[in-house]
mmCIF file of C-alpha atoms (C1' of nucleotides) in Angstrom:
data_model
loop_
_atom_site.group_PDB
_atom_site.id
_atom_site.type_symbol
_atom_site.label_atom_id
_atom_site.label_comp_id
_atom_site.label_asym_id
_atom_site.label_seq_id
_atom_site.Cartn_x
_atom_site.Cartn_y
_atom_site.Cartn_z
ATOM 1 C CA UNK A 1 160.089 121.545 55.874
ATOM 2 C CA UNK A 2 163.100 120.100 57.489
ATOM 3 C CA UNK A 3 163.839 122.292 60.985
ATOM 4 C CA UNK A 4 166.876 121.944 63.136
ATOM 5 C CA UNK A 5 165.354 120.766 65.925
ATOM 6 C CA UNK A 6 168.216 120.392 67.906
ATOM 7 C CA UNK A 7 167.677 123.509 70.182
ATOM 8 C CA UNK A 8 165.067 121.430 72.105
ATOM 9 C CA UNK A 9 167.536 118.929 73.017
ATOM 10 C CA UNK A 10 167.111 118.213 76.342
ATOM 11 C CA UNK A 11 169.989 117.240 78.541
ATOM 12 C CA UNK A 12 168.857 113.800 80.070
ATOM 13 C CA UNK A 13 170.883 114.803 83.242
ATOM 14 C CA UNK A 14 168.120 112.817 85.459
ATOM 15 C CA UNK A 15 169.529 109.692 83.766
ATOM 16 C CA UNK A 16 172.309 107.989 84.647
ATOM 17 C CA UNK A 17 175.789 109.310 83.545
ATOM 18 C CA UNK A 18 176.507 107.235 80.529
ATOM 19 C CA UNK A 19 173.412 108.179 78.583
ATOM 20 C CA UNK A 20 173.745 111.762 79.704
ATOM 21 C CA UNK A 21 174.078 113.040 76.266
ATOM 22 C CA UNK A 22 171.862 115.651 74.643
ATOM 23 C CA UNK A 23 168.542 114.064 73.425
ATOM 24 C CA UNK A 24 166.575 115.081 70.158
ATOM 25 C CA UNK A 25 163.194 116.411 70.585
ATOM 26 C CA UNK A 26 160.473 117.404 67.356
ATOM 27 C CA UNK A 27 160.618 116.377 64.055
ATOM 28 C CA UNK A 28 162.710 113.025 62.775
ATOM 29 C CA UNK A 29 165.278 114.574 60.242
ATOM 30 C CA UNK A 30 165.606 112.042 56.919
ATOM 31 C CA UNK A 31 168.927 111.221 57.964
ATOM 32 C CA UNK A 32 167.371 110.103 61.353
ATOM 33 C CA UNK A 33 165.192 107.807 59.436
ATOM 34 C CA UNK A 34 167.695 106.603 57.718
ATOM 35 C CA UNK A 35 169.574 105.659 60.734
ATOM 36 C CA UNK A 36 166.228 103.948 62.669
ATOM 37 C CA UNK A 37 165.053 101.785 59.134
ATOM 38 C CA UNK A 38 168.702 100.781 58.357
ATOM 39 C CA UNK A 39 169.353 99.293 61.970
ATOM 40 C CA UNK A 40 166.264 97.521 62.294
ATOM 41 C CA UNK A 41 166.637 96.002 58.536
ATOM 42 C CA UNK A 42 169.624 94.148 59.874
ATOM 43 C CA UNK A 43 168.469 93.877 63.445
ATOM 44 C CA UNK A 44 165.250 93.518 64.152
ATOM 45 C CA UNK A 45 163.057 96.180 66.239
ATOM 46 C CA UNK A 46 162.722 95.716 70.109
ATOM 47 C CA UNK A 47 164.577 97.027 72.820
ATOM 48 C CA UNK A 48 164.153 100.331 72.024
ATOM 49 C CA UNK A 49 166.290 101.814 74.300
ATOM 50 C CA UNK A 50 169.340 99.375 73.357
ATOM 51 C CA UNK A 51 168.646 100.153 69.407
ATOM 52 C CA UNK A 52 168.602 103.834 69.913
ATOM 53 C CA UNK A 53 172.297 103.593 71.700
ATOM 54 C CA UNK A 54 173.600 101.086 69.106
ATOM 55 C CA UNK A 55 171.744 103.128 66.101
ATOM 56 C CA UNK A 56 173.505 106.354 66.792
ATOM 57 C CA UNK A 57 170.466 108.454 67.332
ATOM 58 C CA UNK A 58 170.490 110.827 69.806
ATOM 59 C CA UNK A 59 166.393 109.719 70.310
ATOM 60 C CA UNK A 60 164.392 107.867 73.619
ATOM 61 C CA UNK A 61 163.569 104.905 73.336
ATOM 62 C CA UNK A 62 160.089 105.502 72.984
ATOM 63 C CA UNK A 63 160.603 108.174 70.646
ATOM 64 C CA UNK A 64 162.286 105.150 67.887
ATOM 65 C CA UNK A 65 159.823 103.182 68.602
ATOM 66 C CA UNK A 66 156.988 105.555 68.119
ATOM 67 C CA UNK A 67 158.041 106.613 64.782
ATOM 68 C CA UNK A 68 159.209 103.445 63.770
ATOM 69 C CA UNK A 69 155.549 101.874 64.345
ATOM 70 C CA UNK A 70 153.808 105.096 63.420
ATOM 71 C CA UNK A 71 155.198 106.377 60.457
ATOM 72 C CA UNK A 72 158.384 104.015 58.955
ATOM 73 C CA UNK A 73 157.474 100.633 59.512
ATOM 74 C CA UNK A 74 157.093 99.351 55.759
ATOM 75 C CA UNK A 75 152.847 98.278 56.343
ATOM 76 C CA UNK A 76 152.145 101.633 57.286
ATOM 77 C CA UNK A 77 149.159 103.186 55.429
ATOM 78 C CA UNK A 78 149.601 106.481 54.170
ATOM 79 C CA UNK A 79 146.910 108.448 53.043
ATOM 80 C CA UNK A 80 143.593 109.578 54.356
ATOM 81 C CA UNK A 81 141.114 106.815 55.483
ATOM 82 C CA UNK A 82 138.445 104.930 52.881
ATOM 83 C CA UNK A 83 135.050 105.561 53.943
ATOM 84 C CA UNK A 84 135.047 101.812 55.049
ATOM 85 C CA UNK A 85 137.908 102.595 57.167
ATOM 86 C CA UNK A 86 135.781 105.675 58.749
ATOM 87 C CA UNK A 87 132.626 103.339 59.133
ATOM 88 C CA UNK A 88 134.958 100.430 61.073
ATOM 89 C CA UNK A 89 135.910 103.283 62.938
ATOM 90 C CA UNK A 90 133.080 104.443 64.372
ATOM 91 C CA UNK A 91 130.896 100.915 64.856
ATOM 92 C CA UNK A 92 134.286 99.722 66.864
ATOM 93 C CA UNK A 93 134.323 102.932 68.775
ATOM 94 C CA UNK A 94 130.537 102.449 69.408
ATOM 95 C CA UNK A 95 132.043 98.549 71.055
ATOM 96 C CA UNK A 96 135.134 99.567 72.427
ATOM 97 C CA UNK A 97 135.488 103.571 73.655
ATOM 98 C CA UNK A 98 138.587 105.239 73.483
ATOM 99 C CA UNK A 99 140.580 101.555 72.581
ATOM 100 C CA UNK A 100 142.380 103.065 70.010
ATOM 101 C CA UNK A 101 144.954 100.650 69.990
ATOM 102 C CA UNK A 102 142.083 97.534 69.832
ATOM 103 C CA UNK A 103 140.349 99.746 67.034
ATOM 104 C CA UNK A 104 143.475 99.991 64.642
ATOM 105 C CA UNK A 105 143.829 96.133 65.318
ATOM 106 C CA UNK A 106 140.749 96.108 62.745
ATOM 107 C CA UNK A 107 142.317 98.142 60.530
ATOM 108 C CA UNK A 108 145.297 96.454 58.563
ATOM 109 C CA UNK A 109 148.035 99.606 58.489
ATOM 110 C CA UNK A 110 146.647 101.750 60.632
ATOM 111 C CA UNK A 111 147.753 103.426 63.637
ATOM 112 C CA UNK A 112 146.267 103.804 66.625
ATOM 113 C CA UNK A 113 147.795 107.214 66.323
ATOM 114 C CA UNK A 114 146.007 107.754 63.398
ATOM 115 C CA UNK A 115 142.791 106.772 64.082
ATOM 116 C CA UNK A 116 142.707 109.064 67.840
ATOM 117 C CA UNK A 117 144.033 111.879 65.365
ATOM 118 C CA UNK A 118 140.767 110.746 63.040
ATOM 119 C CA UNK A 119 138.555 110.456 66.029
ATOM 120 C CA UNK A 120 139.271 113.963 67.020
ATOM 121 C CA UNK A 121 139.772 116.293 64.280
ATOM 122 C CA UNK A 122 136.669 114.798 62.847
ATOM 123 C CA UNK A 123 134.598 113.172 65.032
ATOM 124 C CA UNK A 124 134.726 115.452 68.289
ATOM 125 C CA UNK A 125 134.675 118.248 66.515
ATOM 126 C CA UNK A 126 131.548 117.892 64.819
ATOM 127 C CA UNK A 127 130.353 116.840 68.682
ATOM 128 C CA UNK A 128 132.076 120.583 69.420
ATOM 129 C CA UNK A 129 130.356 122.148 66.447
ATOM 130 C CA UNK A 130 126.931 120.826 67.741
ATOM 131 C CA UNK A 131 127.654 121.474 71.570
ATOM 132 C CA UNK A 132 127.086 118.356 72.642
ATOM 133 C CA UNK A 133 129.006 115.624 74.394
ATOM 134 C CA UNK A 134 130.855 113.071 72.073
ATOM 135 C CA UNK A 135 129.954 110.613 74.259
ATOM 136 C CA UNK A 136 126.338 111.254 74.871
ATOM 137 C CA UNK A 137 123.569 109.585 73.162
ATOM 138 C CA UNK A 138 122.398 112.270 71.296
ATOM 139 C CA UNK A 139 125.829 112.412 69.219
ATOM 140 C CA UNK A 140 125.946 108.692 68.970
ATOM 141 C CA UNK A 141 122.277 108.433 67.620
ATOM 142 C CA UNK A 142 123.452 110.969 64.824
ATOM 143 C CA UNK A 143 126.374 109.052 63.736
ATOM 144 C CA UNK A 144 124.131 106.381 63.783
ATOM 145 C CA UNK A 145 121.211 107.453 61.772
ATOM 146 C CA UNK A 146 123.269 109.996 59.590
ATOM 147 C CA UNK A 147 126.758 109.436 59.547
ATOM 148 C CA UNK A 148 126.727 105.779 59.191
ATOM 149 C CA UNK A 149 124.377 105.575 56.824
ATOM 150 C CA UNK A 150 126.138 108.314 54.631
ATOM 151 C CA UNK A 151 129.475 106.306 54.489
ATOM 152 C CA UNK A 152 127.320 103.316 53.101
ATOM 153 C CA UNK A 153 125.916 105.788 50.623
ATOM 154 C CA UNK A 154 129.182 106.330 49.981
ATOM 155 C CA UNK A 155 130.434 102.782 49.931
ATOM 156 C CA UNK A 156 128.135 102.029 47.542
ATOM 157 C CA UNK A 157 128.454 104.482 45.662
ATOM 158 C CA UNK A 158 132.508 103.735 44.255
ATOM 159 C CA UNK A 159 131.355 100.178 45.096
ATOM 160 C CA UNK A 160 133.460 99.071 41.900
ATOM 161 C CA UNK A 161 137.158 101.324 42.176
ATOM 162 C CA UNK A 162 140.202 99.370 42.645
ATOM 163 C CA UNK A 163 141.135 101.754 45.910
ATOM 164 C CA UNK A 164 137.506 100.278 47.639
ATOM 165 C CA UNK A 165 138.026 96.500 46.474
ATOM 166 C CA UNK A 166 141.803 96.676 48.134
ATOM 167 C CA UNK A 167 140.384 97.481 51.154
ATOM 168 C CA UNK A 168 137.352 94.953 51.361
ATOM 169 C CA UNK A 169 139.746 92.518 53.204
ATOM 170 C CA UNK A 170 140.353 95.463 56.238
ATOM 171 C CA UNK A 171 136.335 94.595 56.843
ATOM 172 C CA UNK A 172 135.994 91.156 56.471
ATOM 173 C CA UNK A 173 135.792 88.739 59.293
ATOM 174 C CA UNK A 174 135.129 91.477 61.547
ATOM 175 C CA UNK A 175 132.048 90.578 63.496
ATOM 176 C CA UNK A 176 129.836 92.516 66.206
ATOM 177 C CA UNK A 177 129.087 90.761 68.972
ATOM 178 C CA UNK A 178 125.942 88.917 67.820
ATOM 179 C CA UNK A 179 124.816 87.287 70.916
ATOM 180 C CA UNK A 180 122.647 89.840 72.305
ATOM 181 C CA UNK A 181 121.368 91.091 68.851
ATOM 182 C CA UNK A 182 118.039 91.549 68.700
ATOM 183 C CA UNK A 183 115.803 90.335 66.601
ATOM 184 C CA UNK A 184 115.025 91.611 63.497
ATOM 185 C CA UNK A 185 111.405 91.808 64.622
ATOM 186 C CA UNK A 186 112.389 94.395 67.026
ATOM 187 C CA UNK A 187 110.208 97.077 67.312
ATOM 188 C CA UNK A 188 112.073 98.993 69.981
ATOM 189 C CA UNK A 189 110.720 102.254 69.052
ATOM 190 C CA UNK A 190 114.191 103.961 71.051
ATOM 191 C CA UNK A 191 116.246 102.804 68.211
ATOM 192 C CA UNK A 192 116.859 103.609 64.390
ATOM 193 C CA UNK A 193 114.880 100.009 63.641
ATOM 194 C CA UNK A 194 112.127 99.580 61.262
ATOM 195 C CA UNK A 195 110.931 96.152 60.220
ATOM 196 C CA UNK A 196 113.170 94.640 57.724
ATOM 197 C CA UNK A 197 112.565 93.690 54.324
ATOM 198 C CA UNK A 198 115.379 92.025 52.237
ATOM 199 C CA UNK A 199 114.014 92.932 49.540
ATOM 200 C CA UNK A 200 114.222 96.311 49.667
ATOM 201 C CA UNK A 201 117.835 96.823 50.600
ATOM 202 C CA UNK A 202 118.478 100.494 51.521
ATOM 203 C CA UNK A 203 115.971 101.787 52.917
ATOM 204 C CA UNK A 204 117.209 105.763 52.725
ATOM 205 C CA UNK A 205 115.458 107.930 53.124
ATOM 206 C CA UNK A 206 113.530 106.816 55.582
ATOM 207 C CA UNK A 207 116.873 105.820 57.580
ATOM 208 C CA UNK A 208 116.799 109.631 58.551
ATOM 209 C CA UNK A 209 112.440 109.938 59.508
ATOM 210 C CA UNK A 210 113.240 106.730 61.804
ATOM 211 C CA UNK A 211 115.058 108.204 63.485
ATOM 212 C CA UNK A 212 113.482 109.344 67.093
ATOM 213 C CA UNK A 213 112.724 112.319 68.018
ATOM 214 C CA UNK A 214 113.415 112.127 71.632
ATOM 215 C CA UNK A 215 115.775 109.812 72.289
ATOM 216 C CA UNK A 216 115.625 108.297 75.821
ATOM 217 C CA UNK A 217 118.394 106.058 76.625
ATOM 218 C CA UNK A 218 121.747 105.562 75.084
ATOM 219 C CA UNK A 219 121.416 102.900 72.138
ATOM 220 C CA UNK A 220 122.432 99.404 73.299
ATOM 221 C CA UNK A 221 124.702 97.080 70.681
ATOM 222 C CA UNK A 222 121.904 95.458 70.002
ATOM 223 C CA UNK A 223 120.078 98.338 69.011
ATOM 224 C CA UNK A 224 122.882 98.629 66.692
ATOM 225 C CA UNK A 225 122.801 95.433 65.394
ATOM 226 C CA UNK A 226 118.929 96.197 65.021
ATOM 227 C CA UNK A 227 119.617 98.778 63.329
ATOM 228 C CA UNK A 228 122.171 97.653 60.665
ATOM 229 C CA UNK A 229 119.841 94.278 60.079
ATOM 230 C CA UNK A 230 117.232 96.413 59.265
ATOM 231 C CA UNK A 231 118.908 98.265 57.013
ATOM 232 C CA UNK A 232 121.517 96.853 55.692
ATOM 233 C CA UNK A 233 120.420 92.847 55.041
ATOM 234 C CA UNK A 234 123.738 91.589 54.047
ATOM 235 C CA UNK A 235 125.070 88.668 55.935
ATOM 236 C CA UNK A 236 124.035 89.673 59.422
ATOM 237 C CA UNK A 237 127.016 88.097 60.763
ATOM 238 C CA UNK A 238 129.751 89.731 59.285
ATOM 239 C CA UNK A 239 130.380 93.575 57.699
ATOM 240 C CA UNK A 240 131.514 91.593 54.294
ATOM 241 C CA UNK A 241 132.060 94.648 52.159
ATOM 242 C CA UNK A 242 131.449 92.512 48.857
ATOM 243 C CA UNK A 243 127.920 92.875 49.923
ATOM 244 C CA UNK A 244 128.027 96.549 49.653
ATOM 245 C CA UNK A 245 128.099 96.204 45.638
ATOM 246 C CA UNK A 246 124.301 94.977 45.463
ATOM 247 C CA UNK A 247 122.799 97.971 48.126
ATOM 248 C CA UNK A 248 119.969 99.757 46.197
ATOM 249 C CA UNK A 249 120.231 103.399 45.737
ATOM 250 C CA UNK A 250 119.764 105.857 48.771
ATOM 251 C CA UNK A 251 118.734 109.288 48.142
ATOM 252 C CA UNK A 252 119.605 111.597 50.492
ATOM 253 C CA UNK A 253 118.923 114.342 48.238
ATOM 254 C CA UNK A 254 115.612 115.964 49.168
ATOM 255 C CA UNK A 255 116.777 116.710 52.801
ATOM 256 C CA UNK A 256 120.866 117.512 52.109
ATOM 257 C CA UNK A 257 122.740 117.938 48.484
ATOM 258 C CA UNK A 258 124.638 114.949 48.231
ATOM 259 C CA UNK A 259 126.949 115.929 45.207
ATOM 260 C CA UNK A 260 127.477 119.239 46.954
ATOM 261 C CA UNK A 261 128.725 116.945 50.010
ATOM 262 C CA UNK A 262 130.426 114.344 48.261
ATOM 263 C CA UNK A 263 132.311 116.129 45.838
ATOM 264 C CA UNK A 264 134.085 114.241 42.780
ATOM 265 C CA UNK A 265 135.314 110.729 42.908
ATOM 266 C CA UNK A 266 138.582 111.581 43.842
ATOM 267 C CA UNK A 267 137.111 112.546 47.279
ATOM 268 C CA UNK A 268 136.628 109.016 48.038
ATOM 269 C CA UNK A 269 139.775 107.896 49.836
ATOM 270 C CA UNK A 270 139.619 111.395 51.165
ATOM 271 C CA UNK A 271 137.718 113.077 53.265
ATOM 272 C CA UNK A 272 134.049 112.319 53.088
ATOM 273 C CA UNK A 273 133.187 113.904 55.579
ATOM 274 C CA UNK A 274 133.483 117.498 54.389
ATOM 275 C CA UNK A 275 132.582 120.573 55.850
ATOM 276 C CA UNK A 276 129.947 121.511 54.066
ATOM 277 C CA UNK A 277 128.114 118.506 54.670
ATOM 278 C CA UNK A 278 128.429 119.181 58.263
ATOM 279 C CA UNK A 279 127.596 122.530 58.187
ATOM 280 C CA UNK A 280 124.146 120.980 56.463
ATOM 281 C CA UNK A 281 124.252 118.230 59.309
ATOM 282 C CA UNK A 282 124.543 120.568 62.236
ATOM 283 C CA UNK A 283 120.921 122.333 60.966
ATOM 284 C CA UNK A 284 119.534 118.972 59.559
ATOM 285 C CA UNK A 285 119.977 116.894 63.079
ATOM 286 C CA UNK A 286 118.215 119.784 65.206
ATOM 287 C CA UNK A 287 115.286 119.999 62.776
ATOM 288 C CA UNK A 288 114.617 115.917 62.864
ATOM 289 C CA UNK A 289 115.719 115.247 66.234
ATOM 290 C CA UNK A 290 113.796 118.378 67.566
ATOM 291 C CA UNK A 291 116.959 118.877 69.947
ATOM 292 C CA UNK A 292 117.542 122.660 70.699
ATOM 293 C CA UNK A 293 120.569 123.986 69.646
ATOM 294 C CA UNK A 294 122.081 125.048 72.680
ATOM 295 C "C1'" DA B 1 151.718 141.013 50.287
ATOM 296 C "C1'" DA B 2 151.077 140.644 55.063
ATOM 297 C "C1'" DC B 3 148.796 139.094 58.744
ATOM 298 C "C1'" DT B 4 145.748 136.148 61.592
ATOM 299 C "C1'" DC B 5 143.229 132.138 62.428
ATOM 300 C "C1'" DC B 6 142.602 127.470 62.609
ATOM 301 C "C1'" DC B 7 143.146 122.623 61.253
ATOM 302 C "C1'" DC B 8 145.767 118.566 61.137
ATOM 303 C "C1'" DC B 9 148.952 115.302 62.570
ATOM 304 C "C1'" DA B 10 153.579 113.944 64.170
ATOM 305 C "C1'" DA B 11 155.582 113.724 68.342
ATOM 306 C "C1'" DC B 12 155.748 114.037 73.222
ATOM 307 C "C1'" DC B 13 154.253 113.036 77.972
ATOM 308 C "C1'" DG B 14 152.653 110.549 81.889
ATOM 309 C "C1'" DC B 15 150.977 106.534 83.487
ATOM 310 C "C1'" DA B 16 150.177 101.517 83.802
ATOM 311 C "C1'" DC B 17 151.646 97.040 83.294
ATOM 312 C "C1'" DA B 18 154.689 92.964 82.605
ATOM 313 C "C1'" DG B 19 158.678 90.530 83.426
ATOM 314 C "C1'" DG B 20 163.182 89.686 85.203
ATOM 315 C "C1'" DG B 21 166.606 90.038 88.855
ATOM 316 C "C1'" DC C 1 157.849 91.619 97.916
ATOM 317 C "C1'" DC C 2 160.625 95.648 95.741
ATOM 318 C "C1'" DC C 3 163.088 97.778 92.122
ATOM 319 C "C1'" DC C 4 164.348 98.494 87.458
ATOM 320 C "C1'" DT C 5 163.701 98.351 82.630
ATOM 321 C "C1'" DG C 6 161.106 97.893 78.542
ATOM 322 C "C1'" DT C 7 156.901 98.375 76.372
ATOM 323 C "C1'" DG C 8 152.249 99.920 75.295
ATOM 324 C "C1'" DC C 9 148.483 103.017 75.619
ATOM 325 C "C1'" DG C 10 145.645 107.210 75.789
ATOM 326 C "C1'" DG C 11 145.794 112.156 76.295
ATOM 327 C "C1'" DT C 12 147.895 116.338 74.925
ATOM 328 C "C1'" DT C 13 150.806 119.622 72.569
ATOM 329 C "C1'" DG C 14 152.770 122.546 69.163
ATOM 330 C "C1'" DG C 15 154.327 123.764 64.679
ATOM 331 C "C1'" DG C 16 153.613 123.718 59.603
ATOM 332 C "C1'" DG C 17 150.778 125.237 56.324
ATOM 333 C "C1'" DG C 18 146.438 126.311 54.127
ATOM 334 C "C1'" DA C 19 142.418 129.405 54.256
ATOM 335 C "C1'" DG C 20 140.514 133.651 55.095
ATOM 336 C "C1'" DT C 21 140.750 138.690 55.529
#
DNA sequence: AACTCCCCCAACCGCACAGGG
DNA sequence: CCCCTGTGCGGTTGGGGGAGT
């Protein structure tokens, strides 16, 4: 897969005339990588500019630093995201927009790279699929009442595999703003709430018939917070995954065929999402929101 | 087998900001 | 202040490769 990449070398002839060498574009070569990881081993990383001189690679700056941080630095994650990683992902995109860089913060190993990548081969494109903004409440209220929800199926589910306990620690002591949650007698009929009953812990699937079928305003954070009380009773102060383990059973499978979606176990740290269960999703959220497909 | 289409993700680009001289 | 350099961030691109025909 290796390509000589050196025809897209660029002379840097704008820069000044010591550096006016030919620069490296595309694809890091292994002997490249060799080159970046050996010099910061016995230097350090910073002054990117300096280190890329000094390092012998014919490579910006920028471009060391970016694949130092994105793909060589040793606490990189490789691999596709857990479902808890996806589920951070989208409650902290819900709180922060397009802060990919706060977002991967959350996420222990992570890139911000790699979660925009995420975002939009996954997210936006089911927002594509559907014709509808990403950004507009009617996509958010899906992820919301569908999505979400479906990853906690899915948590649950593999509640016990080594991959899911090893990445408990991403989601603890991450907290949503509580201040302006509302209470979990809300009965703001805009949002997914329904009155909560601990005792009943999952309340699937009647997450899905709660869900509005007009949906006036974009959901607040508290309607969030609303929503996850109601449904998801676990310490309403934290997302401690170890809660996760003692969620009842949801059944999703009168409205959508959830082995069909989920696949075998080995999906898990893949991606749960699949295609098939958004080709289901794109006919299921027009028949219970009542939208028109466009 | 050959071709096209499309998805994914590594890498690039432009811009903003901070800090030092 | 202004300029320069380094760094960080979000948006975008393009090529590899798998899927479909």
């Amino acid at each position: 897969m290796e390509t000589d990449m050196s025809f897209l070398s660029k002379s840097s002839s704008s820069s000044s005339s010591d550096d006016d060498i030919e620069l490296r574009r595309g694809p890091w070569t292994i002997e490249e990588d060799k080159l970046l990881v050996h010099y910061i081993t016995n230097h350090g990383e910073g002054r990117w500019n300096m280190l890329a001189k000094h390092a012998g690679l014919k490579r910006t700056g920028k471009s060391c630093r970016l694949r130092w941080l994105n793909y060589l630095k040793p606490d990189v994650k490789r691999g596709n995201l857990t479902p808890q990683e996806q589920l951070l992902i989208l409650e902290l995109h819900f709180k922060l927009g397009n802060r990919w860089s706060k977002i991967a913060q959350y996420l222990p190993g992570r890139t911000d790279n790699e979660i925009k990548n995420y975002w939009r081969t996954k997210v936006q494109k089911q927002a594509r699929n559907l014709k509808i903004d990403s950004n507009s409440a009617a996509f958010q209220q899906m992820i919301r009442c569908l999505w979400i929800p479906r990853l906690l199926q899915k948590i649950q589910s593999f509640s016990v595999t080594p991959s899911i306990q090893s990445s408990q620690s991403t989601l603890q002591g991450f907290n949503l703003d509580k201040n302006n949650s509302s209470s979990s007698n809300d009965d703001n009929s805009n949002s997914c709430t329904s009155s909560s009953n601990s005792s009943r812990i999952y309340k699937s699937p009647n997450i899905i018939s709660e869900c509005p079928k007009i949906l006036p305003r974009e959901m607040g954070e508290s309607d969030l917070n609303s929503f996850f009380k109601a449904h998801f009773p676990f310490d309403d102060n934290s997302y401690d995954m170890d809660n996760f383990g003692q969620l009842g059973t949801g059944n999703f499978n009168d409205v959508m065929d959830y082995d069909q979606m989920s696949g075998d176990q080995n999906k898990l740290n893949g991606d749960v999402i699949s295609d098939s269960f958004w080709s289901n999703m794109d006919e299921f959220f027009y028949q219970k929101t009542g939208y028109e497909q466009l």
